[in-house]
XYZ file of C-alpha atoms in Angstrom:
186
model
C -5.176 23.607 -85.309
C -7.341 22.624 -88.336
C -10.724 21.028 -85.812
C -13.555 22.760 -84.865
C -13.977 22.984 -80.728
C -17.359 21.963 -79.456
C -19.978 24.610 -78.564
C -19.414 25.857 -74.838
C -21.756 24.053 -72.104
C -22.567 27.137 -71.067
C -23.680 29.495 -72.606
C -23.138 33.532 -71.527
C -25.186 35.368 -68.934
C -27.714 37.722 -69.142
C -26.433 41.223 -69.093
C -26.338 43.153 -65.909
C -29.828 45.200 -66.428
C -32.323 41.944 -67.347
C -30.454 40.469 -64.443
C -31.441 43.469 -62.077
C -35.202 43.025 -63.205
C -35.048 39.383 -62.233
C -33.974 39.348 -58.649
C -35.695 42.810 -57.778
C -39.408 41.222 -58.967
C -37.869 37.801 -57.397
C -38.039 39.793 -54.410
C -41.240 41.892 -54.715
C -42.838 39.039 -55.850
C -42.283 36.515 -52.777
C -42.831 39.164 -50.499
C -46.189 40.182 -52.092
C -46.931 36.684 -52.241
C -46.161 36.283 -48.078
C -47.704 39.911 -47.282
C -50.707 38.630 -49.205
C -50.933 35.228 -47.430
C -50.598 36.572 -44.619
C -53.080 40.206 -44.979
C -56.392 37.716 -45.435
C -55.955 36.835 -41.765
C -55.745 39.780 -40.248
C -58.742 41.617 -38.050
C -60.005 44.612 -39.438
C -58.149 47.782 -38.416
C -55.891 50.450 -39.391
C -52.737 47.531 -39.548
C -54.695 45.553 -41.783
C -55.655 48.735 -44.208
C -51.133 49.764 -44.258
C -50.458 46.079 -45.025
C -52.886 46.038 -47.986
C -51.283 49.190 -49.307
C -48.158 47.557 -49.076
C -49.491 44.619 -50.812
C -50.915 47.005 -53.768
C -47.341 48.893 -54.187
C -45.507 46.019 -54.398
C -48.309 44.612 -56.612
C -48.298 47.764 -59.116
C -44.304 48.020 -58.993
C -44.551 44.306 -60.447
C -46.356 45.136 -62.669
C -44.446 48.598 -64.101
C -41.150 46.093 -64.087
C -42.432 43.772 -65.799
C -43.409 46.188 -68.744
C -39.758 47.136 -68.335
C -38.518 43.488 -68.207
C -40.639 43.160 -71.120
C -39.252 46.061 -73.178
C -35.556 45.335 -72.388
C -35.968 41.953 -73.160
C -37.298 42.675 -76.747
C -34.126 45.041 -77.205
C -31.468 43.324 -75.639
C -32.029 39.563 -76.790
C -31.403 37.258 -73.920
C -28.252 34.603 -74.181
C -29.394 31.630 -76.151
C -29.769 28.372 -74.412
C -26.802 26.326 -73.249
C -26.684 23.571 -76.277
C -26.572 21.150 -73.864
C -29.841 21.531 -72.775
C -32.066 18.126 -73.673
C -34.578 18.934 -76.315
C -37.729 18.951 -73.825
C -36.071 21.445 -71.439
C -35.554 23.368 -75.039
C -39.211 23.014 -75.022
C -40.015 23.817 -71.254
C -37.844 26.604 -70.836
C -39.641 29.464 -72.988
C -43.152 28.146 -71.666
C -42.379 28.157 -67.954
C -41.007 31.853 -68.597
C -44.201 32.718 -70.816
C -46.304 31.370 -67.690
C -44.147 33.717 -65.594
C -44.822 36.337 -67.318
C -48.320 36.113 -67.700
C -48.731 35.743 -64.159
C -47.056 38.703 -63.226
C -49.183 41.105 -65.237
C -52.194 39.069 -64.236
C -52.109 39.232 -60.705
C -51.494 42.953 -59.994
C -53.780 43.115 -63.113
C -56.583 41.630 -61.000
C -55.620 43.180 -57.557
C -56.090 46.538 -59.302
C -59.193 45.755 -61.016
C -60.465 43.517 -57.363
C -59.529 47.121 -55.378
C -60.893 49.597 -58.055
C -64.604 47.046 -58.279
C -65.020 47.648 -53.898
C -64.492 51.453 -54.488
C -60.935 51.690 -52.866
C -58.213 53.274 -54.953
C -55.040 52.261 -55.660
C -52.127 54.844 -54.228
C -48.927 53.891 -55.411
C -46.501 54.467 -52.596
C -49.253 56.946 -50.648
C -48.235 59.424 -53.166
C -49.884 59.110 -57.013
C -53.691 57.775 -57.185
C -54.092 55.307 -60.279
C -57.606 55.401 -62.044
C -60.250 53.207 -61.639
C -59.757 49.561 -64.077
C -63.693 48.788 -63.454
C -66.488 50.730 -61.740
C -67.920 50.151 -58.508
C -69.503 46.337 -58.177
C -69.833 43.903 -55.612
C -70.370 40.740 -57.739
C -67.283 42.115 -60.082
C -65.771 42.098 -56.745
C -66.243 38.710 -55.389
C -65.450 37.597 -59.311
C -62.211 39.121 -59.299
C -61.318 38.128 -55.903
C -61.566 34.521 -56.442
C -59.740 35.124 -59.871
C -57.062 36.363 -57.990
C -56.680 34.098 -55.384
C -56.475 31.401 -57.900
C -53.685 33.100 -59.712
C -52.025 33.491 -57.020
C -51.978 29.628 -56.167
C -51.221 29.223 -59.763
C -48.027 31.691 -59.714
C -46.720 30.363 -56.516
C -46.695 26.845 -58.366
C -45.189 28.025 -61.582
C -42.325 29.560 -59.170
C -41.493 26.382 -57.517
C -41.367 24.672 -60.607
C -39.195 27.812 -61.756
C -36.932 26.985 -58.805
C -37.205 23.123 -59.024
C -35.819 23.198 -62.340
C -32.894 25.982 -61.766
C -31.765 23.516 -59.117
C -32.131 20.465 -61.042
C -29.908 22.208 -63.724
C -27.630 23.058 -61.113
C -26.838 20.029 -58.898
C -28.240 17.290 -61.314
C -27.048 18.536 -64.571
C -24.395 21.092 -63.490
C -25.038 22.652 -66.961
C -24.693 26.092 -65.812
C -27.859 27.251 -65.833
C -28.055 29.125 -62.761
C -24.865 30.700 -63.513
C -26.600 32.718 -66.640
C -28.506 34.635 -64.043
C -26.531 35.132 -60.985
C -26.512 38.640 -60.398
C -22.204 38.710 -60.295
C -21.461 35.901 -62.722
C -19.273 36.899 -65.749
């Protein structure tokens, strides 16, 4: 057979590892994101004080996988896009993952910085205290926490558009999009 075969619609997944990082800080993420909602409300007490460590683990582990997600990406070049994809998705894609991105370092970024300007340390996992990101300040406080509470808004919309767009690729397009990041497609 002398003719060239079109490109695949698909084109192949991400390798096992970058796959890993996605779902796990999926995961962390939303639940940071509900333990967070949720923490605000909650009368001052000993509860309160556990679920805001929680909220700063999960916070800081986001943050050390992303520097991972980061570093493995820039070694291990993701799968190009499927060549099917319509120029402006072409154009979409990389910026909706550069907003991701962003996000994640900023938020725990500012959670650190919000906890370390009211004088409470971060422990990661009760065990290893992280240093200080600002000193002690009340008005670096109340900046920071409106900073983050806007960021948060901010990454909860990026991830529904993240979501809107992996099922619009899916059941609209059925370009195999989804498929590139399933954690046991082939």
């Amino acid at each position: 057979m002398t003719g060239s075969h079109p490109p695949p619609a698909v084109s192949p997944t991400y390798d096992p590892t970058a796959k890993a990082f996605h779902w796990l800080t999926a995961l962390l993420v939303i639940g940071m994101l509900c333990l967070g909602l949720w923490m605000v409300g909650l009368p001052i007490s000993l509860q309160k004080a556990k679920v805001y460590s929680w909220h700063k683990w999960a916070g800081i582990t986001v943050l050390a996988l992303s520097v991972l997600r980061l570093v493995w990406r820039h070694v291990h070049r993701p799968p190009a896009l499927p060549q099917t994809l319509a120029p402006l998705d072409r154009l979409l894609a990389p910026w909706g993952h550069a907003a991701l991105y962003a996000l994640l370092f900023a938020m725990p970024l500012t959670g650190w910085m919000m906890s370390s300007a009211a004088g409470i340390p971060v422990v990661w996992f009760g065990l290893w205290q992280l240093p200080d990101l600002v000193g002690k300040d009340e008005a670096w406080f109340k900046t920071l926490q409106t900073t983050h509470y806007f960021l948060s808004r901010a990454l909860i919309a990026v991830i529904v558009l993240h979501v809107a767009a992996v099922i619009r690729h899916d059941v609209l397009r059925r370009d195999g999009v989804l498929r590139r990041m399933l954690p046991f497609a082939k």
